[in-house]
Short mmCIF file of C-alpha atoms in Angstrom, two decimals:
data_model
loop_
_atom_site.label_atom_id
_atom_site.label_comp_id
_atom_site.label_asym_id
_atom_site.label_seq_id
_atom_site.Cartn_x
_atom_site.Cartn_y
_atom_site.Cartn_z
CA MET A 1 -124.20 -169.25 113.51
CA GLU A 2 -127.20 -166.97 113.05
CA LYS A 3 -129.48 -168.16 110.25
CA ASP A 4 -129.51 -164.83 108.46
CA MET A 5 -125.72 -164.50 108.32
CA ARG A 6 -124.52 -163.62 104.85
CA VAL A 7 -121.45 -165.65 103.89
CA VAL A 8 -120.19 -164.82 100.42
CA VAL A 9 -117.75 -167.31 98.94
CA GLU A 10 -115.46 -165.57 96.51
CA ILE A 11 -113.65 -168.06 94.28
CA LYS A 12 -110.33 -166.88 92.92
CA GLU A 13 -108.15 -168.49 90.28
CA ASP A 14 -104.58 -167.43 89.55
CA GLY A 15 -105.07 -164.24 91.56
CA GLN A 16 -108.13 -163.13 89.61
CA SER A 17 -111.74 -162.93 90.77
CA GLU A 18 -114.33 -164.49 88.48
CA GLY A 19 -117.69 -162.84 87.86
CA ASP A 20 -120.53 -162.55 90.29
CA THR A 21 -120.25 -164.66 93.44
CA ALA A 22 -123.79 -166.02 93.34
CA GLU A 23 -123.34 -167.02 89.70
CA LEU A 24 -120.09 -168.81 90.56
CA ILE A 25 -121.69 -170.84 93.32
CA GLU A 26 -124.64 -171.73 91.08
CA LYS A 27 -122.28 -172.69 88.25
CA THR A 28 -120.30 -175.02 90.51
CA GLU A 29 -123.40 -176.69 91.93
CA GLU A 30 -124.96 -177.23 88.51
CA PHE A 31 -121.86 -178.24 86.56
CA LEU A 32 -122.24 -182.04 86.67
CA PRO A 33 -126.06 -182.16 86.38
CA ARG A 34 -126.11 -179.76 83.42
CA PHE A 35 -124.92 -182.56 81.10
CA LEU A 36 -127.46 -185.20 82.15
CA ASN A 37 -129.55 -184.53 79.04
CA HIS A 38 -126.89 -186.06 76.76
CA LYS A 39 -127.30 -189.57 75.37
CA LYS A 40 -123.66 -190.52 74.78
CA ILE A 41 -120.83 -189.06 76.85
CA CYS A 42 -117.13 -189.81 76.46
CA ILE A 43 -114.67 -189.05 79.26
CA GLN A 44 -111.13 -188.54 77.96
CA CYS A 45 -107.99 -188.17 80.05
CA HIS A 46 -104.62 -187.03 78.75
CA ASP A 47 -102.19 -189.21 76.80
CA ASN A 48 -99.88 -191.30 79.01
CA PRO A 49 -102.39 -191.12 81.89
CA ASP A 50 -101.25 -190.87 85.49
CA ALA A 51 -103.13 -191.88 88.63
CA ASP A 52 -104.93 -188.53 88.95
CA ALA A 53 -106.16 -188.63 85.35
CA LEU A 54 -107.43 -192.18 85.80
CA ALA A 55 -109.10 -191.38 89.13
CA SER A 56 -110.86 -188.17 88.05
CA GLY A 57 -111.96 -189.70 84.75
CA PHE A 58 -113.21 -192.78 86.60
CA ALA A 59 -115.28 -190.58 88.92
CA LEU A 60 -116.90 -188.72 86.02
CA TYR A 61 -117.58 -192.04 84.26
CA HIS A 62 -119.16 -193.35 87.45
CA TYR A 63 -121.46 -190.34 87.81
CA TYR A 64 -122.85 -190.32 84.28
CA SER A 65 -123.11 -194.10 83.84
CA HIS A 66 -124.87 -194.23 87.22
CA HIS A 67 -127.51 -191.91 85.75
CA GLY A 68 -128.17 -194.29 82.87
CA ILE A 69 -126.17 -192.44 80.21
CA GLU A 70 -124.13 -194.46 77.72
CA THR A 71 -120.61 -193.49 78.86
CA GLN A 72 -117.08 -194.30 77.72
CA PHE A 73 -113.76 -193.61 79.45
CA VAL A 74 -110.80 -193.36 77.06
CA TYR A 75 -107.29 -192.08 76.41
CA GLY A 76 -105.21 -191.75 73.24
CA GLY A 77 -101.63 -191.05 72.27
CA ARG A 78 -98.73 -193.20 71.10
CA ASN A 79 -98.38 -195.39 74.17
CA GLN A 80 -100.66 -197.60 76.19
CA ILE A 81 -100.40 -197.80 79.97
CA THR A 82 -97.60 -200.12 81.14
CA LYS A 83 -96.44 -198.59 84.46
CA PRO A 84 -96.90 -201.34 87.09
CA ASN A 85 -98.77 -199.26 89.67
CA LEU A 86 -101.21 -197.91 87.05
CA VAL A 87 -101.88 -201.35 85.60
CA MET A 88 -102.59 -202.60 89.13
CA MET A 89 -104.79 -199.56 89.85
CA ILE A 90 -106.91 -200.21 86.74
CA GLN A 91 -107.28 -203.92 87.44
CA GLU A 92 -107.90 -203.82 91.18
CA LEU A 93 -110.27 -200.83 91.15
CA GLU A 94 -112.09 -202.04 88.02
CA ILE A 95 -111.54 -198.81 86.10
CA PRO A 96 -113.12 -199.24 82.63
CA VAL A 97 -110.59 -197.13 80.72
CA GLN A 98 -109.92 -197.91 77.05
CA TYR A 99 -107.08 -197.00 74.69
CA ILE A 100 -108.38 -195.60 71.38
CA THR A 101 -106.89 -194.30 68.14
CA GLU A 102 -110.05 -192.99 66.47
CA ALA A 103 -112.61 -190.41 67.52
CA PRO A 104 -115.21 -191.84 69.90
CA GLU A 105 -118.90 -191.81 69.01
CA CYS A 106 -120.51 -189.34 71.42
CA ASP A 107 -122.50 -186.13 71.62
CA LEU A 108 -120.33 -184.75 74.45
CA LEU A 109 -116.63 -185.21 75.22
CA ILE A 110 -115.45 -184.28 78.75
CA THR A 111 -111.69 -184.00 79.22
CA ALA A 112 -110.43 -184.96 82.69
CA ASP A 113 -107.11 -183.69 84.09
CA CYS A 114 -106.38 -181.94 80.79
CA GLN A 115 -107.68 -179.29 78.42
CA TYR A 116 -109.08 -179.94 74.97
CA GLY A 117 -106.59 -178.99 72.26
CA SER A 118 -103.56 -179.00 74.57
CA GLY A 119 -100.35 -180.72 73.53
CA ASN A 120 -100.67 -183.57 76.04
CA VAL A 121 -104.05 -184.84 74.86
CA THR A 122 -105.07 -186.32 71.49
CA LYS A 123 -107.60 -184.02 69.83
CA PHE A 124 -110.73 -185.77 68.58
CA GLU A 125 -113.38 -183.95 66.55
CA VAL A 126 -116.63 -184.14 68.52
CA PRO A 127 -119.94 -182.20 68.59
CA GLU A 128 -119.47 -180.65 72.05
CA VAL A 129 -116.66 -180.37 74.60
CA ALA A 130 -116.50 -179.81 78.37
CA MET A 131 -113.40 -179.69 80.55
CA VAL A 132 -112.59 -180.60 84.15
CA ASP A 133 -109.01 -179.84 85.16
CA HIS A 134 -106.65 -178.36 87.76
CA HIS A 135 -103.79 -177.16 85.57
CA GLN A 136 -103.12 -173.58 84.50
CA CYS A 137 -105.73 -172.46 81.97
CA GLY A 138 -104.40 -171.04 78.73
CA LEU A 139 -107.78 -170.05 77.31
CA MET A 140 -111.01 -168.29 78.25
CA GLN A 141 -113.32 -170.52 80.26
CA ASN A 142 -117.00 -170.90 79.46
CA GLU A 143 -119.94 -172.56 81.14
CA ASN A 144 -118.74 -176.01 80.00
CA ASP A 145 -115.42 -175.65 81.81
CA CYS A 146 -114.51 -176.31 85.44
CA ILE A 147 -110.80 -175.56 85.79
CA LYS A 148 -109.50 -175.01 89.32
CA SER A 149 -105.77 -174.43 89.06
CA ASN A 150 -105.42 -173.71 92.79
CA LEU A 151 -106.18 -177.34 93.68
CA GLY A 152 -103.56 -180.06 93.94
CA SER A 153 -105.34 -182.65 91.81
CA CYS A 154 -108.16 -183.07 89.33
CA SER A 155 -109.47 -185.73 91.72
CA THR A 156 -110.14 -182.91 94.20
CA VAL A 157 -111.95 -180.87 91.56
CA VAL A 158 -114.33 -183.76 90.84
CA TRP A 159 -114.73 -184.60 94.54
CA SER A 160 -115.67 -180.98 95.32
CA LEU A 161 -118.24 -181.03 92.50
CA PHE A 162 -119.74 -184.19 94.00
CA GLN A 163 -119.81 -182.51 97.42
CA LYS A 164 -121.75 -179.55 95.99
CA ILE A 165 -124.58 -181.79 94.82
CA GLY A 166 -124.58 -184.10 97.85
CA TYR A 167 -123.32 -187.13 95.92
CA ASP A 168 -121.89 -189.65 98.41
CA ILE A 169 -118.64 -191.13 97.07
CA SER A 170 -117.88 -193.11 100.23
CA GLU A 171 -120.41 -195.79 99.26
CA ASP A 172 -118.05 -196.95 96.49
CA ILE A 173 -114.71 -197.89 98.04
CA ASN A 174 -113.06 -198.41 94.64
CA LEU A 175 -113.91 -194.87 93.59
CA SER A 176 -112.88 -193.42 96.95
CA THR A 177 -109.57 -195.27 96.84
CA ALA A 178 -108.93 -194.09 93.28
CA LEU A 179 -109.48 -190.42 94.18
CA TYR A 180 -107.27 -190.73 97.26
CA TYR A 181 -104.48 -192.31 95.20
CA GLY A 182 -104.90 -189.67 92.49
CA LEU A 183 -104.33 -186.86 95.00
CA TYR A 184 -101.50 -188.79 96.65
CA ASN A 185 -99.61 -189.07 93.37
CA ASP A 186 -100.26 -185.58 92.02
CA THR A 187 -99.07 -183.94 95.24
CA ASN A 188 -95.91 -186.01 95.61
CA GLN A 189 -97.29 -188.27 98.34
CA PHE A 190 -99.16 -185.31 99.94
CA ALA A 191 -95.87 -183.42 100.34
CA GLU A 192 -97.12 -180.71 97.98
CA ILE A 193 -100.67 -180.47 99.30
CA PHE A 194 -101.75 -176.95 100.23
CA HIS A 195 -105.35 -176.06 99.48
CA PRO A 196 -107.85 -176.86 102.26
CA LEU A 197 -110.13 -178.75 99.85
CA ASP A 198 -107.28 -181.13 99.01
CA LYS A 199 -106.77 -181.74 102.72
CA ASP A 200 -110.49 -182.16 103.33
CA MET A 201 -110.79 -184.80 100.61
CA ARG A 202 -107.70 -186.63 101.88
CA ASP A 203 -109.06 -186.69 105.42
CA SER A 204 -112.62 -187.76 104.59
CA LEU A 205 -112.36 -190.46 101.90
CA ASN A 206 -113.07 -194.09 102.67
CA LYS A 207 -110.30 -196.21 101.14
CA ASN A 208 -108.75 -199.65 100.75
CA ASP A 209 -105.57 -199.26 102.80
CA THR A 210 -104.20 -202.69 101.85
CA LEU A 211 -104.42 -201.94 98.14
CA LEU A 212 -103.03 -198.43 98.61
CA PHE A 213 -100.00 -199.86 100.37
CA ARG A 214 -99.39 -202.17 97.41
CA LEU A 215 -99.85 -199.33 94.90
CA MET A 216 -97.53 -197.01 96.82
CA ASN A 217 -94.80 -199.65 96.77
CA THR A 218 -94.99 -200.50 93.08
CA ASN A 219 -93.56 -197.24 91.77
CA LEU A 220 -89.83 -197.63 91.32
CA SER A 221 -88.14 -199.54 88.51
CA LEU A 222 -84.45 -200.44 88.29
CA ARG A 223 -84.02 -197.74 85.62
CA GLU A 224 -85.50 -195.13 87.95
CA LEU A 225 -83.21 -196.31 90.75
CA ASN A 226 -80.26 -195.65 88.44
CA ILE A 227 -81.65 -192.16 87.60
CA ALA A 228 -81.80 -191.28 91.29
CA SER A 229 -78.29 -192.54 92.05
CA THR A 230 -76.82 -190.69 89.04
CA ALA A 231 -78.56 -187.43 90.05
CA LEU A 232 -76.96 -187.54 93.48
CA THR A 233 -73.50 -187.45 91.91
CA LYS A 234 -74.34 -184.22 90.01
CA GLU A 235 -75.69 -182.05 92.83
CA ILE A 236 -74.59 -178.42 93.13
CA PHE A 237 -73.95 -177.12 96.67
CA CYS A 238 -73.91 -173.50 97.86
CA GLN A 239 -72.00 -173.42 101.14
CA GLU A 240 -72.80 -169.77 101.97
CA HIS A 241 -76.58 -170.18 101.82
CA ARG A 242 -76.71 -173.92 102.63
CA PHE A 243 -78.75 -175.07 99.65
CA SER A 244 -78.33 -177.68 96.93
CA VAL A 245 -79.60 -178.00 93.34
CA ILE A 246 -79.82 -181.51 91.87
CA PRO A 247 -80.36 -182.12 88.12
CA ALA A 248 -81.91 -185.45 87.10
CA GLU A 249 -82.94 -187.18 83.90
CA GLN A 250 -86.58 -187.23 82.84
CA CYS A 251 -88.47 -189.42 85.29
CA ASP A 252 -91.67 -189.79 87.28
CA PRO A 253 -92.23 -186.90 89.76
CA ASN A 254 -92.10 -189.37 92.64
CA ILE A 255 -88.45 -190.09 91.79
CA LEU A 256 -87.64 -186.39 92.18
CA GLY A 257 -89.28 -186.54 95.59
CA ILE A 258 -87.12 -189.50 96.59
CA ILE A 259 -83.99 -187.60 95.50
CA SER A 260 -84.85 -184.39 97.37
CA ASP A 261 -85.95 -186.33 100.48
CA PHE A 262 -82.52 -187.96 100.58
CA VAL A 263 -80.51 -184.78 100.01
CA ILE A 264 -82.32 -182.71 102.66
CA GLN A 265 -81.03 -185.15 105.29
CA VAL A 266 -77.47 -183.92 104.76
CA GLU A 267 -76.27 -181.91 107.77
CA GLU A 268 -74.89 -178.97 105.77
CA ILE A 269 -78.04 -178.53 103.62
CA ASP A 270 -81.09 -176.51 104.73
CA MET A 271 -82.88 -176.33 101.35
CA CYS A 272 -82.70 -178.31 98.13
CA VAL A 273 -84.32 -178.37 94.71
CA ALA A 274 -84.25 -181.48 92.52
CA TYR A 275 -85.41 -181.02 88.94
CA ASN A 276 -85.71 -182.75 85.61
CA PRO A 277 -86.70 -181.73 82.10
CA ASN A 278 -89.87 -183.04 80.49
CA PRO A 279 -91.57 -182.32 77.15
CA GLY A 280 -93.34 -179.23 78.52
CA GLY A 281 -90.61 -177.72 80.69
CA PHE A 282 -89.03 -178.54 84.05
CA LYS A 283 -90.51 -180.34 87.07
CA LEU A 284 -89.23 -179.30 90.53
CA SER A 285 -89.20 -181.02 93.92
CA ILE A 286 -88.33 -178.68 96.79
CA ARG A 287 -87.45 -179.34 100.43
CA SER A 288 -86.67 -177.19 103.47
CA CYS A 289 -85.69 -178.22 107.01
CA VAL A 290 -85.48 -174.74 108.61
CA LYS A 291 -88.48 -172.83 109.94
CA GLU A 292 -87.40 -169.58 108.30
CA VAL A 293 -88.03 -171.01 104.81
CA LYS A 294 -91.36 -172.52 103.84
CA ALA A 295 -90.85 -174.86 100.92
CA ASN A 296 -94.16 -173.85 99.31
CA GLU A 297 -93.19 -170.17 99.30
CA LEU A 298 -89.78 -170.95 97.83
CA ALA A 299 -91.56 -172.92 95.12
CA GLU A 300 -93.88 -170.01 94.36
CA PHE A 301 -90.96 -167.58 94.21
CA ILE A 302 -88.88 -169.74 91.88
CA CYS A 303 -91.76 -170.34 89.47
CA GLU A 304 -93.23 -166.83 89.48
CA GLY A 305 -93.72 -165.59 85.93
CA VAL A 306 -92.65 -168.83 84.26
CA GLY A 307 -94.82 -171.51 85.86
CA ASN A 308 -96.51 -172.41 89.12
CA GLY A 309 -95.45 -173.90 92.44
CA GLY A 310 -96.76 -174.68 95.89
CA GLY A 311 -97.05 -177.33 98.55
CA HIS A 312 -96.37 -177.65 102.25
CA LEU A 313 -94.05 -176.12 104.83
CA THR A 314 -91.22 -178.60 104.37
CA LYS A 315 -92.05 -180.21 101.02
CA ALA A 316 -93.22 -178.57 97.82
CA GLY A 317 -93.11 -178.86 94.08
CA GLY A 318 -93.34 -176.75 90.99
CA PHE A 319 -93.37 -176.66 87.23
CA VAL A 320 -91.56 -174.21 84.96
CA ALA A 321 -93.10 -174.03 81.47
CA GLY A 322 -90.46 -174.43 78.77
CA ASN A 323 -91.86 -171.76 76.43
CA SER A 324 -92.13 -169.17 79.20
CA TYR A 325 -88.66 -169.96 80.52
CA HIS A 326 -86.89 -169.73 77.17
CA GLU A 327 -88.78 -166.57 76.23
CA LYS A 328 -87.62 -164.87 79.44
CA TYR A 329 -84.19 -166.45 80.02
CA GLN A 330 -83.22 -167.67 76.52
CA ASP A 331 -80.64 -170.47 76.83
CA LYS A 332 -79.62 -169.85 80.45
CA ASP A 333 -78.48 -172.99 82.24
CA PHE A 334 -81.39 -174.18 84.36
CA SER A 335 -79.24 -175.09 87.37
CA GLU A 336 -77.80 -171.57 87.31
CA PHE A 337 -81.32 -170.13 87.10
CA LEU A 338 -82.41 -172.11 90.15
CA SER A 339 -79.37 -171.07 92.19
CA GLU A 340 -79.96 -167.40 91.35
CA ARG A 341 -83.67 -167.61 92.22
CA ILE A 342 -82.95 -169.25 95.58
CA GLU A 343 -80.39 -166.56 96.45
CA ALA A 344 -82.82 -163.84 95.35
CA TYR A 345 -85.52 -165.35 97.56
CA LEU A 346 -83.24 -165.47 100.60
CA SER A 347 -82.36 -161.78 100.20
CA SER A 348 -85.93 -160.66 99.55
CA TYR A 349 -87.20 -160.60 103.16
CA GLU A 350 -86.40 -159.73 106.77
CA VAL A 351 -87.07 -162.20 109.59
CA ILE A 352 -88.74 -160.84 112.74
CA TYR A 353 -89.06 -162.79 116.00
CA ALA A 354 -91.82 -160.82 117.72
CA LYS A 355 -91.09 -161.85 121.31
CA ASP A 356 -87.59 -160.31 121.08
CA TYR A 357 -88.33 -157.50 118.62
CA THR A 358 -89.29 -153.87 119.17
CA LEU A 359 -90.66 -151.57 116.50
CA ASP A 360 -89.67 -147.90 116.48
CA ARG A 361 -92.94 -146.18 117.35
CA THR A 362 -91.79 -142.88 115.85
CA GLU A 363 -92.01 -144.54 112.43
CA LEU A 364 -95.58 -145.77 113.03
CA LYS A 365 -99.01 -144.14 112.82
CA PRO A 366 -101.83 -144.76 115.32
CA TYR A 367 -105.04 -146.52 114.23
CA TYR A 368 -108.27 -147.78 115.76
CA LYS A 369 -110.10 -150.83 114.49
CA LYS A 370 -113.33 -149.94 112.70
CA ALA A 371 -116.57 -151.02 114.32
CA ILE A 372 -117.44 -153.55 111.61
CA PRO A 373 -118.82 -156.95 112.59
CA VAL A 374 -116.37 -159.84 112.66
CA GLY A 375 -116.58 -163.28 114.23
CA VAL A 376 -115.29 -164.87 117.42
CA ALA A 377 -115.53 -168.47 118.61
CA ILE A 378 -114.68 -169.54 122.15
CA ALA A 379 -112.60 -172.69 121.87
CA THR A 380 -113.97 -174.43 124.99
CA ASP A 381 -117.57 -173.93 123.83
CA PHE A 382 -117.15 -176.85 121.42
CA LEU A 383 -113.74 -178.37 122.23
CA PRO A 384 -112.41 -180.01 125.42
CA GLU A 385 -109.71 -178.11 127.29
CA GLY A 386 -106.21 -179.46 126.75
CA ILE A 387 -106.97 -181.02 123.35
CA PRO A 388 -104.49 -180.40 120.49
CA VAL A 389 -106.30 -179.05 117.45
CA LEU A 390 -105.49 -178.01 113.90
CA VAL A 391 -106.98 -174.75 112.67
CA ARG A 392 -107.35 -174.98 108.89
CA THR A 393 -107.59 -171.81 106.81
CA LEU A 394 -106.83 -170.88 103.23
CA GLU A 395 -103.57 -169.34 104.47
CA GLY A 396 -102.43 -172.62 106.00
CA ASP A 397 -102.74 -174.87 109.07
CA VAL A 398 -102.03 -173.74 112.62
CA ASP A 399 -101.53 -176.20 115.50
CA ILE A 400 -102.66 -175.10 118.95
CA VAL A 401 -103.69 -176.64 122.27
CA VAL A 402 -107.13 -175.62 123.56
CA GLU A 403 -107.02 -173.50 126.70
CA LYS A 404 -109.96 -172.12 128.66
CA ASP A 405 -109.14 -168.53 127.74
CA ILE A 406 -108.38 -169.07 124.02
CA TYR A 407 -110.74 -167.50 121.48
CA PHE A 408 -110.61 -167.70 117.68
CA MET A 409 -111.07 -164.41 115.84
CA ILE A 410 -112.47 -164.70 112.31
CA GLY A 411 -111.78 -161.81 109.97
CA ILE A 412 -113.85 -160.67 107.01
CA GLU A 413 -111.83 -162.70 104.48
CA GLY A 414 -111.74 -165.84 106.60
CA GLU A 415 -108.40 -165.14 108.27
CA VAL A 416 -108.18 -166.73 111.73
CA TYR A 417 -105.95 -165.94 114.68
CA PRO A 418 -106.12 -166.88 118.37
CA ILE A 419 -106.60 -164.25 121.05
CA LYS A 420 -106.60 -164.51 124.85
CA LYS A 421 -109.86 -163.85 126.69
CA ASP A 422 -108.60 -160.79 128.57
CA LYS A 423 -107.27 -159.19 125.40
CA PHE A 424 -110.54 -159.91 123.58
CA GLU A 425 -112.58 -158.32 126.36
CA ARG A 426 -110.39 -155.20 126.28
CA THR A 427 -110.72 -154.90 122.53
CA TYR A 428 -114.16 -156.17 121.42
CA ARG A 429 -117.81 -156.28 122.43
CA TYR A 430 -120.57 -158.62 121.28
CA VAL A 431 -123.23 -157.32 118.87
CA ASP A 432 -126.31 -158.64 117.10
CA ASP A 433 -125.23 -157.41 113.67
CA THR A 434 -124.06 -160.19 111.36
CA PRO A 435 -120.70 -160.13 109.56
CA GLU A 436 -120.43 -160.11 105.79
CA PHE A 437 -117.61 -162.47 105.00
CA MET A 438 -115.79 -162.59 101.65
CA MET A 439 -113.97 -165.92 101.80
CA GLU A 440 -112.88 -168.65 99.44
CA TYR A 441 -112.74 -171.26 102.19
CA ALA A 442 -114.67 -171.30 105.46
CA PRO A 443 -112.12 -172.06 108.24
CA THR A 444 -112.38 -175.27 110.25
CA VAL A 445 -110.92 -176.75 113.43
CA ARG A 446 -109.97 -180.40 113.63
CA ASN A 447 -109.72 -182.29 116.91
CA ASN A 448 -106.39 -184.11 116.58
CA ILE A 449 -107.47 -186.79 119.07
CA ASP A 450 -110.70 -188.10 117.52
CA GLY A 451 -110.47 -186.47 114.10
CA GLU A 452 -113.80 -184.62 114.35
CA VAL A 453 -113.97 -181.45 112.24
CA TYR A 454 -115.84 -178.30 113.29
CA LYS A 455 -116.76 -175.34 111.10
CA LEU A 456 -115.80 -172.21 113.00
CA LEU A 457 -118.72 -170.27 111.52
CA ASP A 458 -121.12 -172.70 113.22
CA HIS A 459 -119.73 -171.76 116.66
CA MET A 460 -119.09 -168.06 116.34
CA ARG A 461 -120.71 -164.92 117.65
CA SER A 462 -120.58 -161.47 116.13
CA CYS A 463 -118.48 -158.75 117.69
CA VAL A 464 -117.03 -155.34 116.89
CA ALA A 465 -114.00 -153.45 118.10
CA THR A 466 -114.71 -151.10 120.99
CA GLY A 467 -112.42 -148.41 119.63
CA THR A 468 -110.52 -148.22 122.89
CA SER A 469 -107.56 -150.38 121.92
CA LYS A 470 -105.06 -148.59 119.73
CA ILE A 471 -102.56 -150.13 117.34
CA TYR A 472 -99.55 -148.63 115.59
CA ALA A 473 -98.75 -149.55 112.02
CA LYS A 474 -96.86 -148.72 108.86
CA PRO A 475 -96.71 -150.15 105.35
CA LEU A 476 -93.88 -152.57 104.70
CA GLU A 477 -91.02 -151.43 102.49
CA LYS A 478 -89.53 -154.93 102.41
CA ASN A 479 -91.04 -158.39 102.61
CA VAL A 480 -91.03 -159.82 106.14
CA LYS A 481 -91.50 -163.12 107.91
CA ILE A 482 -92.89 -162.67 111.42
CA PHE A 483 -92.76 -165.36 114.07
CA THR A 484 -95.51 -164.11 116.39
CA ALA A 485 -95.33 -164.28 120.16
CA TRP A 486 -98.06 -166.96 120.21
CA ASP A 487 -96.51 -169.18 117.52
CA GLU A 488 -92.70 -169.28 117.43
CA ASN A 489 -92.49 -172.13 114.93
CA LYS A 490 -94.48 -170.83 111.95
CA TYR A 491 -94.06 -167.42 110.40
CA TYR A 492 -96.62 -165.14 108.83
CA ARG A 493 -95.57 -163.51 105.61
CA GLY A 494 -95.95 -159.82 104.85
CA LYS A 495 -95.37 -158.39 101.40
CA ILE A 496 -94.32 -154.88 100.41
CA GLY A 497 -97.34 -152.64 100.87
CA ASP A 498 -98.93 -154.80 103.58
CA PHE A 499 -98.99 -153.31 107.10
CA ILE A 500 -96.87 -154.34 110.06
CA VAL A 501 -98.88 -153.79 113.22
CA MET A 502 -98.05 -153.47 116.93
CA ARG A 503 -100.65 -153.30 119.71
CA GLU A 504 -100.35 -150.34 122.07
CA ASP A 505 -100.95 -152.52 125.14
CA ASP A 506 -98.45 -155.22 124.11
CA ILE A 507 -95.38 -154.11 122.15
CA HIS A 508 -94.44 -157.70 121.35
CA ASP A 509 -97.85 -158.48 119.83
CA ILE A 510 -96.56 -157.79 116.33
CA TYR A 511 -98.29 -159.12 113.23
CA VAL A 512 -99.01 -158.40 109.57
CA VAL A 513 -102.31 -157.33 108.03
CA ARG A 514 -102.76 -157.61 104.28
CA ARG A 515 -103.10 -154.20 102.65
CA ASN A 516 -106.63 -154.73 101.32
CA ILE A 517 -107.86 -155.97 104.70
CA PHE A 518 -106.08 -153.19 106.63
CA PHE A 519 -107.98 -150.36 104.97
CA LYS A 520 -111.27 -152.22 105.39
CA THR A 521 -110.76 -152.76 109.11
CA TYR A 522 -108.62 -149.88 110.47
CA GLU A 523 -108.87 -146.10 110.45
CA GLU A 524 -106.18 -143.60 111.35
CA THR A 525 -106.53 -141.55 114.49
CA SER A 526 -104.57 -138.89 116.36
CA GLU A 527 -102.22 -139.67 119.23
#
């Protein structure tokens, strides 16, 4: 990558952009060091701590105690930790967490995996407060807050802060193992992992595999076994749309995952949602075994407006906040709500298989791509031919086998798509101008044989469209799922208002361009 290339990282939370980009980057890089002037720091995780709370709090404790600051790690509430896997985690990883009932003596309290004043954390009166969390934020953030609700775990938030300042976690295998186990638990055994940073942490941490195996197999009690077996007798099945809804008693999220993993194996079921009530609302575990339904998108759709959801293609999870749900749906039966949301989701889109689909050109307008610099990386310049690789972007992972004529195009917001050499040469030309990217996550390629990870921006050249290749497009009036001609197993989603596009020189090269990107990169022309 050229040294003078301007790469702007635009961090977005809950669909909103925050402030000036440069200030955001500076804030993230300086967050942990900014508190090094304190004499006594207390790290507090939420009441009834889980593995992620213990891991992220442990990491913050490690950082500040390592710098010679008198540091405590505590939790409050009515109950002390008794869950077998958490007791083992604390003992084996030497996590110095303490149960307290009175306010700690400190000049700074940092909450980990929770937000000061929230209902799940005991409120102690202290001189100053900072927060590190990954849950939805119900208040205005300030410079003492680092809340990243798009990440799967608070462990990832802390790990990413360490990465920003070049702090090597791998030297402490106990800490690395704790963070790995925190992410594992908060994403339902990685089934609900989505953000690239979560995946990067998972793939890079050094860990004690023997201990992890023991921890992962110390989760289920006899009571929880009974909860799972009872839930299976109460499932609701929709024969027309081939989905099931399974209500369960309050239990650990991993138990919901066990239930949904079992149900999705039934021949007549393509999708299922297991749920249980908890003090704050309803926890969901979602599964899909058909390529036309991504579990993470179903989770997002179900929870829209009343909570949050996400995850992976086949496994996902979500949370519906009790207050939001009852305000919007009053006393509606929750199983009925889930069934209606699933049916609404299934009727909300059209499925397009590009290789067998033809758009009506009379309904489309012609466009040329604007001559703005974008990026291109030739796969065989840094990868062996024939190697299976995983292309990781904010929009998801794409599996592909490296061929000698495969190039990776990199759009202005970090979107990546493969293109054949001959099509690239008909459409683009190399230039010296450098692209201005606006991206939250710089795309990477992982060699699936040896595990080596490459940043695409390090291997790209700048190019612009020649203006000789025409496309036809129109805005979508209904949501679509497009299985492109080059990837028949994973669809690309288009929402109402986005543009469906067809290349003039290949009528089956059909894809979707997000509305904001379309107007930045295409201009209308005459026939």
